[in-house]
Structures are given as C-alpha cells and as structure tokens.
C-alpha cells in the first residue's frame, strides 16, 4: 500500500442549496455557508446567486481559485435550467449563438434539450408555475460567467428561468451530493490540466 501525501491545500465540492449565500457572512437575514460545517480557511471559488443551486467549489488555494475564475482559461460550467415555455429550435439556436445582454454579446455556448427530461426533486420553496404554460429543462454549458448570465440569456430569448442548478465546473460534476452536503476532493478532480 503506497502513501499518498495530503495536499497542503483543501478542495471542497459543495451542493449549495437554494436561498443560501455563496459567502460565510449572512446578509439581509439570508443563510450563509457558515452553517454547513465546512473546513476553516476555505472560501468560495466564484459564486452562485442566492436563488441558484448546485455545485460550488471552495478552497484555501488562492492561485488555483484565481486560475479557475480567470476568463482567459475559459473553464466550462454546466447548468440545468428550468425555463418557462416550450423552446423552439429557433430559441435554442439563439441561445447557442450567444444573445446580447445589457449591451454585451455573450459567447457561443452548448445548449441541449435533454430527452427524456431530467427528473429533479422539488425545490423548497417550489418554483412558481402557471397552469397553462409548460416548463422545460435545458442543459447549458458556458465558458464565461457574467453576473446572472444564464438567467439573462434565457430571458433575452423569451424563456424566463424558473430554476437554475449548476451541475459541473471543469471536470468536476455535482454527482450525488444532496443540497447542503459537501465532500473533500482533489485538485485534479476539478481541472485535469
């Protein structure tokens, strides 16, 4: 049995629940990362808005976090997005080409409509639904991360986002982590290069 030395840094994969801030300090009465028993000294590599869910990476490796967030490296981020409506091929192509949001043309991205649609458990609180308007799950992979970009992109093509779950960053996927759960990972689990 060989000995594998522990890295001097800590890397965490965390499933951020809806309504939780991506920081350790609570603001406006909203819960923060503080209540999840995360190791001391780590901080979020990027963020997910309070109303978004899913994969959040935390670490105490500052240079690694800077590399992960630096736009020049264009690390992919994949999301499951529940939108209001039934997107046409034209809507999906408009998303793929990168709509203009706030005067900025977003980069091209990968967009697919998973078939069959994923079975995702209910959120607490549940999303708003209208009886006569269907909802559809889309899978988007972006290589940039502007503020509320996915929500603004879907809105720009007439498909308001109802629920947003980040399922992967680089090579790391959310896998079977439940909301609020975390596990320690290796740096190589996130980025192979």
mmCIF file of C-alpha atoms in Angstrom:
data_model
loop_
_atom_site.group_PDB
_atom_site.id
_atom_site.type_symbol
_atom_site.label_atom_id
_atom_site.label_comp_id
_atom_site.label_asym_id
_atom_site.label_seq_id
_atom_site.Cartn_x
_atom_site.Cartn_y
_atom_site.Cartn_z
ATOM 1 C CA UNK A 1 0.000 0.000 0.000
ATOM 2 C CA UNK A 2 1.528 3.315 -1.050
ATOM 3 C CA UNK A 3 1.329 6.519 0.935
ATOM 4 C CA UNK A 4 -0.282 9.488 -0.797
ATOM 5 C CA UNK A 5 0.715 12.733 0.898
ATOM 6 C CA UNK A 6 -2.104 15.139 1.713
ATOM 7 C CA UNK A 7 -2.114 18.335 -0.286
ATOM 8 C CA UNK A 8 -1.236 21.445 1.662
ATOM 9 C CA UNK A 9 -4.484 22.872 0.276
ATOM 10 C CA UNK A 10 -8.101 21.871 0.777
ATOM 11 C CA UNK A 11 -10.589 21.497 -2.091
ATOM 12 C CA UNK A 12 -14.303 21.064 -1.418
ATOM 13 C CA UNK A 13 -17.241 20.171 -3.655
ATOM 14 C CA UNK A 14 -20.421 21.606 -2.095
ATOM 15 C CA UNK A 15 -24.059 21.409 -3.196
ATOM 16 C CA UNK A 16 -25.277 24.914 -2.413
ATOM 17 C CA UNK A 17 -28.976 24.899 -1.566
ATOM 18 C CA UNK A 18 -31.469 27.451 -2.847
ATOM 19 C CA UNK A 19 -31.589 30.586 -0.684
ATOM 20 C CA UNK A 20 -28.041 30.285 0.675
ATOM 21 C CA UNK A 21 -25.449 32.980 0.010
ATOM 22 C CA UNK A 22 -22.087 31.946 -1.512
ATOM 23 C CA UNK A 23 -20.188 33.528 1.372
ATOM 24 C CA UNK A 24 -19.585 32.892 5.059
ATOM 25 C CA UNK A 25 -21.243 36.084 6.282
ATOM 26 C CA UNK A 26 -25.017 36.335 6.420
ATOM 27 C CA UNK A 27 -26.629 39.420 4.869
ATOM 28 C CA UNK A 28 -30.218 40.565 4.912
ATOM 29 C CA UNK A 29 -31.259 37.624 7.065
ATOM 30 C CA UNK A 30 -30.269 35.095 4.396
ATOM 31 C CA UNK A 31 -28.349 31.983 5.451
ATOM 32 C CA UNK A 32 -24.675 31.727 4.500
ATOM 33 C CA UNK A 33 -22.119 28.947 4.114
ATOM 34 C CA UNK A 34 -21.345 29.221 7.809
ATOM 35 C CA UNK A 35 -23.935 26.664 8.905
ATOM 36 C CA UNK A 36 -22.664 23.669 6.880
ATOM 37 C CA UNK A 37 -19.598 22.577 8.879
ATOM 38 C CA UNK A 38 -17.159 23.455 6.100
ATOM 39 C CA UNK A 39 -13.422 23.402 6.944
ATOM 40 C CA UNK A 40 -11.896 26.586 8.328
ATOM 41 C CA UNK A 41 -9.993 28.810 5.915
ATOM 42 C CA UNK A 42 -11.738 27.839 2.673
ATOM 43 C CA UNK A 43 -13.705 30.285 0.582
ATOM 44 C CA UNK A 44 -15.886 30.047 -2.494
ATOM 45 C CA UNK A 45 -14.227 29.886 -5.891
ATOM 46 C CA UNK A 46 -16.739 32.118 -7.613
ATOM 47 C CA UNK A 47 -20.338 32.290 -6.667
ATOM 48 C CA UNK A 48 -23.840 31.152 -7.269
ATOM 49 C CA UNK A 49 -26.618 33.658 -6.674
ATOM 50 C CA UNK A 50 -28.830 33.127 -3.655
ATOM 51 C CA UNK A 51 -31.666 31.900 -5.885
ATOM 52 C CA UNK A 52 -29.431 29.402 -7.739
ATOM 53 C CA UNK A 53 -28.453 25.919 -6.596
ATOM 54 C CA UNK A 54 -25.773 23.392 -7.246
ATOM 55 C CA UNK A 55 -22.033 22.909 -7.421
ATOM 56 C CA UNK A 56 -19.844 25.374 -5.574
ATOM 57 C CA UNK A 57 -16.109 24.776 -5.197
ATOM 58 C CA UNK A 58 -14.382 26.007 -2.060
ATOM 59 C CA UNK A 59 -10.663 26.073 -1.369
ATOM 60 C CA UNK A 60 -7.859 27.779 0.510
ATOM 61 C CA UNK A 61 -5.646 27.661 -2.626
ATOM 62 C CA UNK A 62 -5.757 31.279 -3.814
ATOM 63 C CA UNK A 63 -3.695 30.849 -7.026
ATOM 64 C CA UNK A 64 -5.866 27.897 -8.057
ATOM 65 C CA UNK A 65 -9.060 29.881 -7.439
ATOM 66 C CA UNK A 66 -7.687 32.771 -9.496
ATOM 67 C CA UNK A 67 -6.931 30.358 -12.360
ATOM 68 C CA UNK A 68 -10.379 28.807 -12.110
ATOM 69 C CA UNK A 69 -12.063 32.223 -12.286
ATOM 70 C CA UNK A 70 -9.789 33.881 -14.874
ATOM 71 C CA UNK A 71 -11.773 34.306 -18.136
ATOM 72 C CA UNK A 72 -8.684 33.640 -20.270
ATOM 73 C CA UNK A 73 -8.782 29.961 -19.233
ATOM 74 C CA UNK A 74 -12.476 29.618 -20.237
ATOM 75 C CA UNK A 75 -13.279 26.670 -17.963
ATOM 76 C CA UNK A 76 -16.692 25.193 -18.825
ATOM 77 C CA UNK A 77 -19.584 25.490 -16.383
ATOM 78 C CA UNK A 78 -22.671 23.363 -16.990
ATOM 79 C CA UNK A 79 -26.174 24.159 -15.748
ATOM 80 C CA UNK A 80 -29.582 22.523 -15.767
ATOM 81 C CA UNK A 81 -32.051 25.337 -16.358
ATOM 82 C CA UNK A 82 -35.801 25.025 -15.963
ATOM 83 C CA UNK A 83 -37.425 27.612 -18.209
ATOM 84 C CA UNK A 84 -40.982 28.733 -18.641
ATOM 85 C CA UNK A 85 -42.324 27.685 -22.032
ATOM 86 C CA UNK A 86 -41.598 25.159 -24.737
ATOM 87 C CA UNK A 87 -38.436 26.330 -26.562
ATOM 88 C CA UNK A 88 -38.400 26.152 -30.341
ATOM 89 C CA UNK A 89 -35.312 25.221 -32.355
ATOM 90 C CA UNK A 90 -35.016 28.942 -33.135
ATOM 91 C CA UNK A 91 -34.943 29.761 -29.381
ATOM 92 C CA UNK A 92 -32.256 27.133 -28.751
ATOM 93 C CA UNK A 93 -30.157 28.375 -31.675
ATOM 94 C CA UNK A 94 -30.420 31.951 -30.383
ATOM 95 C CA UNK A 95 -29.066 30.743 -27.027
ATOM 96 C CA UNK A 96 -26.267 28.787 -28.726
ATOM 97 C CA UNK A 97 -25.149 31.810 -30.736
ATOM 98 C CA UNK A 98 -24.992 33.985 -27.628
ATOM 99 C CA UNK A 99 -27.706 36.617 -27.171
ATOM 100 C CA UNK A 100 -26.920 40.221 -26.286
ATOM 101 C CA UNK A 101 -27.493 41.037 -22.614
ATOM 102 C CA UNK A 102 -27.023 44.521 -21.185
ATOM 103 C CA UNK A 103 -25.187 45.595 -24.358
ATOM 104 C CA UNK A 104 -22.798 42.618 -24.223
ATOM 105 C CA UNK A 105 -22.873 39.774 -26.751
ATOM 106 C CA UNK A 106 -22.381 36.565 -24.822
ATOM 107 C CA UNK A 107 -20.052 33.891 -26.165
ATOM 108 C CA UNK A 108 -21.405 30.914 -28.051
ATOM 109 C CA UNK A 109 -22.376 28.057 -25.759
ATOM 110 C CA UNK A 110 -23.606 24.491 -25.834
ATOM 111 C CA UNK A 111 -27.367 24.109 -25.425
ATOM 112 C CA UNK A 112 -29.377 20.930 -25.446
ATOM 113 C CA UNK A 113 -32.852 19.872 -24.504
ATOM 114 C CA UNK A 114 -32.359 16.595 -22.610
ATOM 115 C CA UNK A 115 -34.710 13.817 -23.681
ATOM 116 C CA UNK A 116 -36.120 12.399 -21.608
ATOM 117 C CA UNK A 117 -36.379 15.446 -19.394
ATOM 118 C CA UNK A 118 -34.431 15.036 -16.131
ATOM 119 C CA UNK A 119 -36.302 14.069 -13.002
ATOM 120 C CA UNK A 120 -35.331 16.697 -10.454
ATOM 121 C CA UNK A 121 -36.797 16.740 -6.960
ATOM 122 C CA UNK A 122 -38.979 19.634 -5.855
ATOM 123 C CA UNK A 123 -37.285 22.730 -4.544
ATOM 124 C CA UNK A 124 -38.223 24.264 -1.213
ATOM 125 C CA UNK A 125 -39.915 26.660 -1.756
ATOM 126 C CA UNK A 126 -41.349 25.333 -5.022
ATOM 127 C CA UNK A 127 -40.980 27.290 -8.259
ATOM 128 C CA UNK A 128 -43.904 29.366 -9.492
ATOM 129 C CA UNK A 129 -45.888 27.542 -12.124
ATOM 130 C CA UNK A 130 -48.708 28.647 -14.367
ATOM 131 C CA UNK A 131 -51.334 26.067 -15.233
ATOM 132 C CA UNK A 132 -51.421 26.790 -18.973
ATOM 133 C CA UNK A 133 -47.690 27.307 -19.566
ATOM 134 C CA UNK A 134 -45.349 24.301 -19.689
ATOM 135 C CA UNK A 135 -41.849 24.250 -18.248
ATOM 136 C CA UNK A 136 -38.786 22.709 -19.902
ATOM 137 C CA UNK A 137 -35.347 21.696 -18.650
ATOM 138 C CA UNK A 138 -32.356 22.754 -20.752
ATOM 139 C CA UNK A 139 -28.682 21.942 -20.316
ATOM 140 C CA UNK A 140 -26.320 24.878 -20.963
ATOM 141 C CA UNK A 141 -22.516 24.837 -20.916
ATOM 142 C CA UNK A 142 -20.832 28.232 -20.828
ATOM 143 C CA UNK A 143 -17.186 29.259 -20.742
ATOM 144 C CA UNK A 144 -17.801 32.655 -19.187
ATOM 145 C CA UNK A 145 -19.581 33.727 -16.050
ATOM 146 C CA UNK A 146 -21.034 37.217 -16.066
ATOM 147 C CA UNK A 147 -23.393 38.237 -13.254
ATOM 148 C CA UNK A 148 -26.714 36.337 -13.603
ATOM 149 C CA UNK A 149 -25.712 35.444 -17.148
ATOM 150 C CA UNK A 150 -27.774 32.285 -17.652
ATOM 151 C CA UNK A 151 -30.941 33.967 -16.374
ATOM 152 C CA UNK A 152 -30.360 36.982 -18.604
ATOM 153 C CA UNK A 153 -29.598 34.812 -21.633
ATOM 154 C CA UNK A 154 -32.779 32.763 -21.329
ATOM 155 C CA UNK A 155 -34.846 35.910 -20.697
ATOM 156 C CA UNK A 156 -33.330 37.529 -23.818
ATOM 157 C CA UNK A 157 -34.794 34.747 -25.974
ATOM 158 C CA UNK A 158 -38.187 34.825 -24.231
ATOM 159 C CA UNK A 159 -37.650 31.886 -21.854
ATOM 160 C CA UNK A 160 -37.639 33.085 -18.231
ATOM 161 C CA UNK A 161 -35.554 30.915 -15.895
ATOM 162 C CA UNK A 162 -37.572 29.344 -13.087
ATOM 163 C CA UNK A 163 -34.816 27.208 -11.587
ATOM 164 C CA UNK A 164 -31.054 27.072 -12.107
ATOM 165 C CA UNK A 165 -28.765 24.249 -10.946
ATOM 166 C CA UNK A 166 -25.028 24.225 -11.705
ATOM 167 C CA UNK A 167 -24.110 20.582 -12.255
ATOM 168 C CA UNK A 168 -20.448 20.818 -13.331
ATOM 169 C CA UNK A 169 -17.347 23.017 -13.320
ATOM 170 C CA UNK A 170 -14.454 21.861 -15.471
ATOM 171 C CA UNK A 171 -14.110 18.104 -14.970
ATOM 172 C CA UNK A 172 -15.990 18.050 -11.659
ATOM 173 C CA UNK A 173 -19.694 17.197 -11.548
ATOM 174 C CA UNK A 174 -22.203 17.537 -8.731
ATOM 175 C CA UNK A 175 -22.780 13.771 -8.850
ATOM 176 C CA UNK A 176 -24.963 12.555 -5.983
ATOM 177 C CA UNK A 177 -24.400 15.322 -3.434
ATOM 178 C CA UNK A 178 -27.682 16.391 -1.874
ATOM 179 C CA UNK A 179 -28.346 20.081 -1.114
ATOM 180 C CA UNK A 180 -26.191 21.130 1.842
ATOM 181 C CA UNK A 181 -23.780 18.184 1.519
ATOM 182 C CA UNK A 182 -20.076 18.530 0.741
ATOM 183 C CA UNK A 183 -17.053 16.319 0.258
ATOM 184 C CA UNK A 184 -13.321 16.864 0.046
ATOM 185 C CA UNK A 185 -11.912 16.367 -3.440
ATOM 186 C CA UNK A 186 -8.549 16.508 -5.199
ATOM 187 C CA UNK A 187 -7.434 19.481 -7.281
ATOM 188 C CA UNK A 188 -7.180 17.133 -10.288
ATOM 189 C CA UNK A 189 -10.877 16.265 -9.926
ATOM 190 C CA UNK A 190 -11.704 19.826 -11.000
ATOM 191 C CA UNK A 191 -9.215 20.593 -13.752
ATOM 192 C CA UNK A 192 -7.169 17.915 -15.456
ATOM 193 C CA UNK A 193 -4.628 20.456 -16.724
#
